[in-house]
Tab-separated table of C-alpha atoms in Angstrom:
chain	number	residue	atom	x	y	z
A	1	MET	CA	93.795	121.758	146.339
A	2	TRP	CA	91.721	122.519	143.367
A	3	ILE	CA	90.146	119.867	142.964
A	4	LEU	CA	88.726	120.031	146.458
A	5	GLY	CA	87.482	124.240	146.074
A	6	LEU	CA	86.483	123.501	142.308
A	7	SER	CA	84.309	120.575	144.101
A	8	VAL	CA	82.877	123.579	147.039
A	9	VAL	CA	82.249	125.564	144.662
A	10	ALA	CA	80.264	123.065	142.188
A	11	GLY	CA	78.448	121.876	145.545
A	12	LEU	CA	77.480	125.800	146.356
A	13	VAL	CA	75.980	126.290	142.611
A	14	ILE	CA	73.770	122.735	143.101
A	15	TYR	CA	72.592	124.088	146.460
A	16	VAL	CA	71.526	127.193	145.324
A	17	PHE	CA	69.803	126.172	141.960
A	18	HIS	CA	67.955	123.231	144.376
A	19	LYS	CA	67.060	126.148	146.645
A	20	ILE	CA	65.450	128.119	143.837
A	21	PHE	CA	63.984	124.919	142.147
A	22	MET	CA	62.520	124.281	145.218
A	23	LEU	CA	60.729	127.832	145.629
A	24	LYS	CA	59.576	128.075	142.261
A	25	ASN	CA	58.233	124.736	143.183
A	26	THR	CA	56.507	125.795	145.989
A	27	LYS	CA	54.771	128.362	144.313
A	28	LEU	CA	53.596	126.147	141.855
A	29	SER	CA	51.924	124.020	143.947
A	30	LYS	CA	50.623	126.548	146.116
A	31	ARG	CA	48.857	128.174	142.876
A	32	SER	CA	47.667	125.231	141.315
A	33	SER	CA	48.262	121.775	143.362
A	34	PRO	CA	49.207	119.382	141.159
A	35	PRO	CA	49.325	115.305	142.029
A	36	PRO	CA	51.847	114.672	144.616
A	37	GLY	CA	55.502	113.336	143.864
A	38	SER	CA	58.452	114.174	144.116
A	39	MET	CA	60.611	116.557	141.884
A	40	GLY	CA	64.307	115.510	142.704
A	41	LEU	CA	67.149	117.087	142.171
A	42	PRO	CA	67.794	120.469	140.035
A	43	PHE	CA	67.387	119.924	135.941
A	44	ILE	CA	67.820	116.080	135.896
A	45	GLY	CA	65.200	115.683	138.606
A	46	GLU	CA	64.341	112.141	139.128
A	47	THR	CA	65.898	110.975	135.743
A	48	ILE	CA	68.574	108.341	137.572
A	49	GLN	CA	66.195	106.673	139.217
A	50	PHE	CA	63.984	106.451	136.816
A	51	MET	CA	66.107	104.564	134.387
A	52	ILE	CA	67.765	102.158	136.998
A	53	PRO	CA	67.446	98.583	135.711
A	54	SER	CA	64.486	96.663	136.635
A	55	TYR	CA	64.768	93.154	135.980
A	56	SER	CA	61.730	91.374	135.625
A	57	LEU	CA	58.560	91.439	132.895
A	58	ASP	CA	57.051	93.426	135.825
A	59	LEU	CA	56.403	96.888	136.110
A	60	HIS	CA	59.330	99.107	136.528
A	61	THR	CA	60.376	99.343	140.210
A	62	PHE	CA	60.723	103.225	139.616
A	63	ILE	CA	56.469	103.146	138.909
A	64	LYS	CA	55.591	100.573	141.295
A	65	LYS	CA	57.319	102.218	143.989
A	66	ARG	CA	56.007	105.457	143.794
A	67	ILE	CA	51.876	104.176	142.727
A	68	LYS	CA	52.577	102.563	146.743
A	69	ARG	CA	53.993	105.597	148.115
A	70	PHE	CA	52.035	108.259	145.691
A	71	GLY	CA	49.071	106.509	144.194
A	72	PRO	CA	48.148	105.895	140.424
A	73	ILE	CA	48.543	109.614	139.579
A	74	PHE	CA	51.611	111.450	141.025
A	75	GLY	CA	54.066	114.266	139.814
A	76	THR	CA	58.537	113.891	139.044
A	77	SER	CA	60.814	115.663	136.680
A	78	LEU	CA	62.342	113.629	134.186
A	79	PHE	CA	64.947	114.645	131.308
A	80	GLY	CA	64.898	118.512	132.630
A	81	GLN	CA	61.089	118.802	132.924
A	82	PRO	CA	57.714	118.495	134.869
A	83	VAL	CA	55.927	115.112	134.564
A	84	VAL	CA	52.809	114.321	135.662
A	85	ILE	CA	52.674	109.794	135.510
A	86	SER	CA	49.179	108.249	134.986
A	87	THR	CA	48.714	104.366	135.871
A	88	ASP	CA	45.150	105.435	136.517
A	89	PRO	CA	43.226	103.642	133.808
A	90	GLU	CA	39.809	105.491	133.786
A	91	PHE	CA	42.010	108.638	133.385
A	92	ASN	CA	44.134	107.386	130.483
A	93	SER	CA	41.231	106.425	128.667
A	94	TYR	CA	39.764	109.640	128.913
A	95	LEU	CA	43.023	111.627	128.438
A	96	VAL	CA	43.669	110.121	124.681
A	97	GLN	CA	40.452	110.970	123.532
A	98	GLN	CA	40.877	114.576	124.463
A	99	GLU	CA	43.585	115.203	121.355
A	100	GLY	CA	43.784	119.064	120.455
A	101	LYS	CA	41.120	119.497	123.857
A	102	LEU	CA	43.037	119.258	126.581
A	103	VAL	CA	46.555	117.408	125.321
A	104	GLU	CA	48.574	116.954	122.070
A	105	ASN	CA	50.928	115.030	121.206
A	106	PHE	CA	54.317	115.026	123.024
A	107	LEU	CA	57.288	113.052	121.209
A	108	GLY	CA	59.435	113.622	124.740
A	109	PRO	CA	62.997	113.213	124.808
A	110	LEU	CA	62.823	111.602	121.559
A	111	SER	CA	62.547	114.714	119.942
A	112	ASN	CA	65.550	116.597	122.186
A	113	VAL	CA	68.012	114.621	119.697
A	114	PHE	CA	66.739	115.544	116.205
A	115	THR	CA	64.820	118.798	116.934
A	116	GLN	CA	67.680	120.399	117.694
A	117	GLN	CA	69.448	119.279	114.054
A	118	SER	CA	66.503	121.073	113.065
A	119	ASP	CA	65.892	124.915	112.023
A	120	ASN	CA	61.798	124.783	112.043
A	121	CYS	CA	60.989	122.540	115.802
A	122	GLU	CA	57.244	122.086	114.934
A	123	ILE	CA	58.231	118.519	113.512
A	124	TYR	CA	55.071	116.950	114.007
A	125	THR	CA	52.632	118.763	116.869
A	126	ALA	CA	51.175	120.762	114.408
A	127	ASP	CA	47.146	119.227	113.481
A	128	TYR	CA	47.959	119.527	109.699
A	129	ILE	CA	51.439	117.867	109.737
A	130	HIS	CA	49.904	114.895	111.934
A	131	LYS	CA	46.919	114.572	109.672
A	132	TYR	CA	49.445	114.422	106.507
A	133	PHE	CA	52.156	112.096	108.014
A	134	ARG	CA	49.322	109.185	109.011
A	135	CYS	CA	47.929	109.350	105.501
A	136	LEU	CA	51.170	108.870	103.885
A	137	THR	CA	52.027	106.373	106.653
A	138	LEU	CA	49.024	104.548	106.139
A	139	SER	CA	49.141	104.632	102.208
A	140	HIS	CA	52.715	102.943	101.960
A	141	VAL	CA	51.865	100.760	105.290
A	142	GLY	CA	48.276	100.209	105.936
A	143	ALA	CA	46.085	97.228	105.146
A	144	GLU	CA	45.465	97.611	101.651
A	145	SER	CA	49.570	98.234	101.055
A	146	ILE	CA	49.937	95.004	102.867
A	147	ARG	CA	46.909	92.942	101.366
A	148	GLU	CA	48.300	94.083	97.878
A	149	LYS	CA	52.533	93.845	98.247
A	150	LEU	CA	54.012	93.781	101.225
A	151	LEU	CA	52.747	90.639	102.914
A	152	PRO	CA	54.692	88.109	100.165
A	153	GLN	CA	57.930	90.638	100.458
A	154	LEU	CA	57.730	90.362	104.426
A	155	GLU	CA	57.614	86.144	103.790
A	156	GLU	CA	60.531	86.928	101.651
A	157	MET	CA	62.625	88.292	103.479
A	158	THR	CA	61.765	86.460	106.204
A	159	LYS	CA	62.772	82.728	104.323
A	160	LYS	CA	65.796	85.048	103.476
A	161	THR	CA	66.696	85.931	107.381
A	162	LEU	CA	66.273	82.449	108.706
A	163	HIS	CA	67.808	80.692	105.715
A	164	LYS	CA	71.240	82.701	106.381
A	165	TRP	CA	70.924	82.350	110.255
A	166	SER	CA	70.707	78.489	109.613
A	167	THR	CA	74.465	78.914	108.474
A	168	GLN	CA	75.519	80.898	111.316
A	169	THR	CA	77.097	78.703	114.038
A	170	SER	CA	74.396	81.056	116.712
A	171	ILE	CA	72.837	84.063	116.203
A	172	GLU	CA	71.861	86.814	118.680
A	173	VAL	CA	68.199	87.509	117.855
A	174	TYR	CA	67.679	91.277	118.538
A	175	GLU	CA	70.621	92.299	116.445
A	176	SER	CA	70.540	89.992	114.507
A	177	SER	CA	66.403	90.691	113.576
A	178	SER	CA	66.888	94.648	113.697
A	179	HIS	CA	69.568	94.181	111.239
A	180	MET	CA	66.864	92.155	109.433
A	181	ALA	CA	64.221	94.739	109.672
A	182	PHE	CA	66.307	98.321	108.584
A	183	HIS	CA	67.664	97.055	105.457
A	184	PHE	CA	63.865	95.791	104.814
A	185	PHE	CA	62.301	98.424	105.462
A	186	ALA	CA	65.003	101.153	104.381
A	187	LYS	CA	64.378	99.902	100.872
A	188	HIS	CA	60.657	100.331	101.514
A	189	TYR	CA	61.071	103.765	103.208
A	190	PHE	CA	63.645	105.446	100.688
A	191	GLY	CA	64.874	103.206	97.812
A	192	TYR	CA	67.877	101.943	99.976
A	193	ASP	CA	70.052	100.166	97.710
A	194	ALA	CA	72.982	98.193	99.076
A	195	GLY	CA	75.048	99.326	95.720
A	196	LYS	CA	74.097	102.818	95.190
A	197	LEU	CA	73.944	103.605	99.249
A	198	PRO	CA	76.529	101.960	101.076
A	199	GLU	CA	76.044	104.489	103.939
A	200	THR	CA	72.631	103.151	105.030
A	201	GLY	CA	74.001	100.489	107.144
A	202	ARG	CA	76.093	103.708	108.966
A	203	ILE	CA	72.419	104.741	109.207
A	204	ALA	CA	70.855	102.190	111.036
A	205	GLU	CA	73.905	101.979	113.339
A	206	GLN	CA	73.890	105.837	114.356
A	207	LEU	CA	70.096	105.679	114.890
A	208	PHE	CA	70.209	103.015	117.316
A	209	THR	CA	73.040	104.779	119.016
A	210	VAL	CA	70.723	108.201	118.722
A	211	LEU	CA	67.487	107.496	119.445
A	212	SER	CA	67.951	104.499	121.418
A	213	LYS	CA	70.972	106.041	123.884
A	214	GLY	CA	70.010	109.290	123.555
A	215	SER	CA	66.126	109.369	123.504
A	216	MET	CA	66.820	107.770	127.288
A	217	THR	CA	69.381	110.191	129.237
A	218	VAL	CA	69.742	113.701	130.919
A	219	PRO	CA	69.032	116.234	128.013
A	220	LEU	CA	72.434	117.999	128.967
A	221	ASN	CA	75.297	119.040	125.639
A	222	ILE	CA	78.181	118.914	127.423
A	223	PRO	CA	81.300	117.000	125.901
A	224	GLY	CA	81.543	113.509	127.546
A	225	THR	CA	78.163	113.235	127.831
A	226	THR	CA	75.636	110.452	126.426
A	227	PHE	CA	73.585	113.113	125.124
A	228	HIS	CA	76.173	115.070	123.758
A	229	LYS	CA	78.351	111.877	121.525
A	230	CYS	CA	74.424	111.374	120.385
A	231	LEU	CA	73.966	114.976	118.884
A	232	LYS	CA	77.220	114.565	117.322
A	233	GLU	CA	75.650	111.227	115.738
A	234	ALA	CA	72.284	112.539	115.173
A	235	LYS	CA	74.088	115.521	113.245
A	236	THR	CA	75.956	113.326	110.855
A	237	THR	CA	72.745	110.893	110.018
A	238	PHE	CA	70.890	114.306	109.489
A	239	THR	CA	73.480	115.129	106.631
A	240	ILE	CA	73.657	111.796	105.234
A	241	MET	CA	69.964	111.927	104.860
A	242	LYS	CA	69.581	115.045	103.613
A	243	ARG	CA	71.496	113.934	101.004
A	244	ILE	CA	69.563	111.448	99.605
A	245	VAL	CA	66.417	113.412	99.652
A	246	GLU	CA	67.857	115.810	97.635
A	247	GLU	CA	69.538	113.181	95.530
A	248	LYS	CA	66.117	111.812	94.790
A	249	ARG	CA	64.733	115.599	94.144
A	250	SER	CA	67.511	116.008	91.492
A	251	SER	CA	66.249	112.709	90.060
A	252	PRO	CA	62.998	112.112	89.354
A	253	GLU	CA	63.771	109.459	86.627
A	254	ASN	CA	64.507	107.546	89.116
A	255	TYR	CA	61.196	107.508	91.294
A	256	GLN	CA	60.112	104.024	92.606
A	257	GLY	CA	56.939	105.840	94.509
A	258	ASP	CA	58.447	104.501	97.973
A	259	PHE	CA	57.573	106.780	101.356
A	260	LEU	CA	60.096	109.518	100.266
A	261	ASP	CA	59.183	109.349	97.013
A	262	GLN	CA	55.967	110.534	97.595
A	263	ILE	CA	56.960	113.115	100.108
A	264	ILE	CA	58.826	114.847	97.545
A	265	ASN	CA	56.266	114.808	94.885
A	266	ASP	CA	53.542	116.325	97.533
A	267	LYS	CA	55.971	118.715	98.239
A	268	LYS	CA	55.460	119.991	94.212
A	269	VAL	CA	52.025	120.283	94.299
A	270	GLY	CA	51.741	122.402	97.741
A	271	LYS	CA	51.978	119.847	100.749
A	272	ILE	CA	54.548	121.586	101.890
A	273	LEU	CA	57.143	119.773	103.902
A	274	THR	CA	60.978	121.139	105.044
A	275	ASP	CA	63.789	119.235	104.293
A	276	ASP	CA	64.412	118.555	107.782
A	277	GLN	CA	60.902	117.331	108.571
A	278	THR	CA	60.891	115.095	105.685
A	279	VAL	CA	64.390	113.805	107.052
A	280	TYR	CA	62.658	113.388	110.339
A	281	PHE	CA	59.778	111.913	109.530
A	282	VAL	CA	61.550	109.083	107.460
A	283	LEU	CA	63.785	108.304	110.259
A	284	GLY	CA	61.336	108.144	112.549
A	285	VAL	CA	59.189	105.905	110.806
A	286	TRP	CA	61.727	103.453	109.655
A	287	PHE	CA	63.178	103.305	113.215
A	288	ALA	CA	60.059	102.716	115.109
A	289	THR	CA	59.236	100.029	112.535
A	290	CYS	CA	62.495	98.289	113.431
A	291	LEU	CA	62.593	98.577	116.734
A	292	ALA	CA	58.803	97.438	117.292
A	293	LEU	CA	59.965	93.933	115.083
A	294	SER	CA	63.411	92.835	116.647
A	295	SER	CA	61.968	93.716	120.114
A	296	LEU	CA	59.370	91.091	119.318
A	297	VAL	CA	60.851	88.438	117.435
A	298	THR	CA	63.264	88.288	120.171
A	299	LEU	CA	60.352	87.879	122.646
A	300	PHE	CA	59.013	84.721	120.301
A	301	PHE	CA	62.293	83.504	120.790
A	302	LYS	CA	62.179	83.538	124.900
A	303	PHE	CA	58.087	82.718	124.890
A	304	LEU	CA	58.288	79.641	122.865
A	305	SER	CA	61.397	78.373	124.237
A	306	GLU	CA	60.278	78.061	127.591
A	307	ASP	CA	56.342	76.744	126.470
A	308	PRO	CA	56.422	73.999	124.061
A	309	SER	CA	52.557	73.885	124.147
A	310	VAL	CA	52.374	76.743	122.630
A	311	LEU	CA	54.707	76.087	120.353
A	312	GLU	CA	53.245	73.298	119.019
A	313	GLU	CA	49.856	74.898	119.064
A	314	LEU	CA	51.331	77.376	116.338
A	315	ARG	CA	52.713	74.599	114.363
A	316	VAL	CA	49.192	73.339	113.994
A	317	GLU	CA	47.431	76.164	112.713
A	318	HIS	CA	50.735	77.449	109.769
A	319	GLU	CA	50.257	73.321	108.630
A	320	GLU	CA	46.699	73.780	108.687
A	321	ILE	CA	46.599	76.726	106.657
A	322	ILE	CA	49.493	75.139	103.946
A	323	LYS	CA	47.598	71.863	103.599
A	324	ALA	CA	44.348	73.528	102.726
A	325	ARG	CA	46.307	75.441	99.368
A	326	ASP	CA	45.861	73.970	96.538
A	327	LYS	CA	49.786	74.357	95.867
A	328	PRO	CA	51.333	73.885	99.788
A	329	SER	CA	54.395	76.627	98.397
A	330	SER	CA	51.942	79.265	97.651
A	331	SER	CA	52.818	82.373	98.998
A	332	LEU	CA	51.062	83.268	101.969
A	333	THR	CA	47.742	85.019	101.853
A	334	TRP	CA	45.870	87.992	103.163
A	335	ASP	CA	42.770	85.873	103.961
A	336	GLU	CA	45.061	83.193	105.469
A	337	TYR	CA	46.249	85.969	107.705
A	338	LYS	CA	43.541	87.423	108.439
A	339	SER	CA	42.842	83.616	110.020
A	340	MET	CA	45.504	83.095	111.903
A	341	LYS	CA	43.315	83.404	115.289
A	342	PHE	CA	46.039	81.924	118.030
A	343	THR	CA	48.551	83.196	116.245
A	344	GLN	CA	47.012	87.054	116.921
A	345	GLN	CA	46.555	85.870	120.597
A	346	VAL	CA	50.134	84.958	120.793
A	347	ILE	CA	51.124	88.251	118.808
A	348	ASN	CA	48.797	89.869	121.303
A	349	GLU	CA	50.285	88.485	124.590
A	350	ALA	CA	54.174	89.695	123.226
A	351	LEU	CA	53.011	93.222	122.819
A	352	ARG	CA	51.397	92.948	126.253
A	353	PHE	CA	54.894	92.344	127.709
A	354	GLU	CA	56.955	94.847	125.246
A	355	VAL	CA	57.564	98.375	125.592
A	356	LEU	CA	59.517	100.458	123.634
A	357	PHE	CA	58.130	103.778	125.163
A	358	PRO	CA	57.604	104.085	129.147
A	359	GLY	CA	54.289	104.874	127.854
A	360	ILE	CA	51.670	107.831	125.899
A	361	LEU	CA	53.039	110.733	125.739
A	362	ARG	CA	51.075	113.780	125.467
A	363	THR	CA	51.553	117.960	126.787
A	364	THR	CA	48.927	119.582	128.598
A	365	ILE	CA	47.625	122.525	126.617
A	366	LYS	CA	45.865	123.974	129.558
A	367	ASP	CA	45.450	122.960	133.328
A	368	ILE	CA	43.579	119.408	133.732
A	369	GLN	CA	41.893	119.145	137.004
A	370	VAL	CA	41.888	115.196	138.061
A	371	LYS	CA	40.547	113.469	141.443
A	372	GLY	CA	41.188	117.349	143.262
A	373	TYR	CA	44.575	118.067	141.925
A	374	THR	CA	45.368	120.599	138.759
A	375	ILE	CA	48.154	119.132	136.130
A	376	PRO	CA	49.486	122.430	134.851
A	377	ALA	CA	49.460	123.943	131.366
A	378	GLY	CA	52.945	122.886	129.775
A	379	TRP	CA	53.509	120.044	131.653
A	380	THR	CA	53.989	116.123	130.248
A	381	ILE	CA	51.713	113.622	131.015
A	382	VAL	CA	52.942	109.567	130.786
A	383	LEU	CA	50.266	107.090	129.843
A	384	THR	CA	51.859	104.021	131.256
A	385	THR	CA	50.727	100.668	129.331
A	386	PRO	CA	52.595	98.213	131.735
A	387	THR	CA	50.513	99.478	133.660
A	388	LEU	CA	46.890	98.467	131.923
A	389	HIS	CA	48.922	95.520	130.131
A	390	LEU	CA	49.330	93.700	133.670
A	391	ASN	CA	45.903	94.779	135.140
A	392	SER	CA	43.342	91.967	136.277
A	393	LYS	CA	41.020	93.276	133.802
A	394	ILE	CA	43.501	91.109	131.161
A	395	CYS	CA	44.861	89.396	133.062
A	396	ASP	CA	42.858	87.527	135.487
A	397	GLU	CA	45.669	84.869	137.472
A	398	ASP	CA	49.504	85.063	136.540
A	399	PRO	CA	50.023	88.557	135.029
A	400	LEU	CA	53.836	87.621	134.570
A	401	THR	CA	53.124	84.433	132.818
A	402	PHE	CA	52.927	84.501	128.630
A	403	ASN	CA	49.660	82.913	127.980
A	404	PRO	CA	48.221	83.626	124.759
A	405	ARG	CA	45.544	81.419	125.322
A	406	ARG	CA	43.521	84.370	128.061
A	407	TRP	CA	42.945	86.046	124.693
A	408	LYS	CA	40.514	83.710	123.636
A	409	ASP	CA	37.912	84.958	126.070
A	410	LEU	CA	37.720	88.219	126.187
A	411	ASP	CA	35.718	90.370	124.744
A	412	SER	CA	36.435	92.878	121.978
A	413	TYR	CA	35.278	95.978	124.645
A	414	THR	CA	37.665	94.581	127.843
A	415	VAL	CA	40.914	94.783	125.042
A	416	SER	CA	40.212	97.837	123.787
A	417	LYS	CA	39.592	100.221	127.149
A	418	ASN	CA	42.807	98.138	128.803
A	419	PHE	CA	45.180	96.841	125.329
A	420	LYS	CA	47.370	99.788	123.752
A	421	PRO	CA	50.103	98.605	122.064
A	422	PHE	CA	49.912	100.831	119.691
A	423	GLY	CA	48.826	104.184	121.855
A	424	GLY	CA	45.216	105.841	121.172
A	425	GLY	CA	42.794	107.897	120.146
A	426	SER	CA	43.143	109.899	116.938
A	427	ARG	CA	47.197	109.200	117.550
A	428	GLN	CA	47.521	105.614	117.730
A	429	CYS	CA	50.181	104.647	115.543
A	430	PRO	CA	49.656	103.822	111.970
A	431	GLY	CA	52.032	101.271	112.064
A	432	ALA	CA	49.749	98.336	113.707
A	433	GLU	CA	48.525	96.569	111.082
A	434	LEU	CA	51.881	96.598	109.741
A	435	THR	CA	52.998	95.080	112.971
A	436	ARG	CA	50.578	92.632	113.417
A	437	ALA	CA	51.260	91.123	109.503
A	438	SER	CA	55.195	91.186	109.914
A	439	MET	CA	54.867	89.098	112.820
A	440	ALA	CA	52.576	87.134	111.862
A	441	THR	CA	54.091	86.418	108.679
A	442	PHE	CA	57.958	85.775	110.629
A	443	LEU	CA	56.096	83.097	112.817
A	444	HIS	CA	54.388	81.441	109.739
A	445	VAL	CA	57.918	80.588	108.296
A	446	LEU	CA	59.422	80.340	111.409
A	447	VAL	CA	57.336	76.798	112.617
A	448	THR	CA	57.007	75.567	109.207
A	449	LYS	CA	60.191	75.921	107.592
A	450	PHE	CA	62.744	75.560	110.763
A	451	ARG	CA	63.858	74.284	114.286
A	452	TRP	CA	65.951	76.092	116.564
A	453	THR	CA	67.360	75.520	120.587
A	454	LYS	CA	68.375	78.384	122.786
A	455	ILE	CA	71.727	78.771	123.945
A	456	ARG	CA	72.455	81.481	125.955
A	457	GLU	CA	69.875	84.005	127.385
A	458	GLY	CA	70.587	86.951	129.435
A	459	ASN	CA	68.727	88.859	132.032
A	460	VAL	CA	65.326	90.921	131.225
A	461	VAL	CA	66.176	94.580	131.506
A	462	ARG	CA	63.674	97.016	132.208
A	463	ASN	CA	65.330	100.768	132.346
A	464	PRO	CA	62.163	101.473	131.708
A	465	MET	CA	61.912	100.298	128.344
A	466	LEU	CA	62.004	96.153	127.664
A	467	GLY	CA	65.759	94.793	126.945
A	468	PHE	CA	68.035	91.354	127.465
A	469	GLY	CA	71.288	92.071	128.929
A	470	ASP	CA	73.540	89.814	127.344
A	471	GLY	CA	71.480	89.496	124.466
A	472	PHE	CA	69.364	86.006	123.406
A	473	HIS	CA	71.382	83.705	121.871
A	474	ILE	CA	70.236	80.807	119.448
A	475	LYS	CA	71.067	77.994	116.855
A	476	ILE	CA	68.538	77.838	114.323
A	477	TRP	CA	68.137	75.402	111.482
A	478	GLU	CA	66.160	74.530	108.436
A	479	LYS	CA	63.801	71.838	109.158
A	480	ASP	CA	64.348	69.056	106.258
A	481	THR	CA	67.761	69.165	107.276
């Protein structure tokens, strides 16, 4: 009986809050006429529908259904916030140029997890912080850094990793490549050393739990929920990283010039970030780098296993690079990397399918007029990149087919307007060149020194990020064995 009574009370509470929510939304609609759509249930909105898996490389079912019903720009409520989702290329292109005028950067549900660990929630939105962080990131993973030191390091990391994989009966690509990237960039960003910082492996595991799960769930901090568990993991991760910050600060003699070292040194000359902001930046750039690379590596193995002609063309391009060297065993150079035309087409095509997040996230600073509607100030706008990447401007035919050769005849204007895997405007990802260089290096080593066969492939899953239900398993071996 008590269960029945509790259910009745819960039902009444939900009903009352739903009525209040609908009344509030109706008043808002009358005042500002936001784009058409459905706000769903109180608190959770349409988050559950948004997260239902779609088993295809195509645009997520949630988006496709609402485009058909409401048009290319529609309203909804996700993760407890009113949201407008835009699949309109012209509007999206316009909006990314309005940074600081009509919109500002928004980290979305990603910030729900970590900002709750911080006393200072001004993590990344302030313009001076963004400019500092962008310059800092580019100085460590920009073109100059890649050319001067990172390229040979990336090549050596790839060789060691693929050799290690070749000693195993089989490997699951996404998990294994994540491990590779996390350890390499842990050293690059904050001086990770397996002997001195054994807890880093634990942080890596927690980061995936906290950010990949916690950033895509209803933000209800109630015991038993995924969000609550992720908050606990985030607290532990923050504690470990703050200790690392303090240890580095108290040991200037161990300065290595990594990402974290520079932040600590800059704080001494007036570029002040709080320790919470420092931890947030380091974890954020570390996670984003590794997530992007592991996802792309998995797509490479999938697509190259399905199309031997693409694999063969890649091999020819990279073997020609080696033949042109005075010493075939020499390390990959910047000029060689820049000469990889077909490789870049392969990378573009993989990036076209990869979706780390639903799109470019922005918050409106003021009311925005679009197609007869008003997007109210304070709302979130999701500028979906998958709709751009699957449209007829880039894909004149077979948008769901992996075809790197489609990029050969596309002009630069069409590409810049319709291809935004790294975002757009002043907030474009500063790690774009690093991603491309890392993947070109990985492919260079893979196709010239190794061979592989697919053992098992899980279903493609979008929820709405791209993943593989049961993973992608391969057996790999060195070419000369």
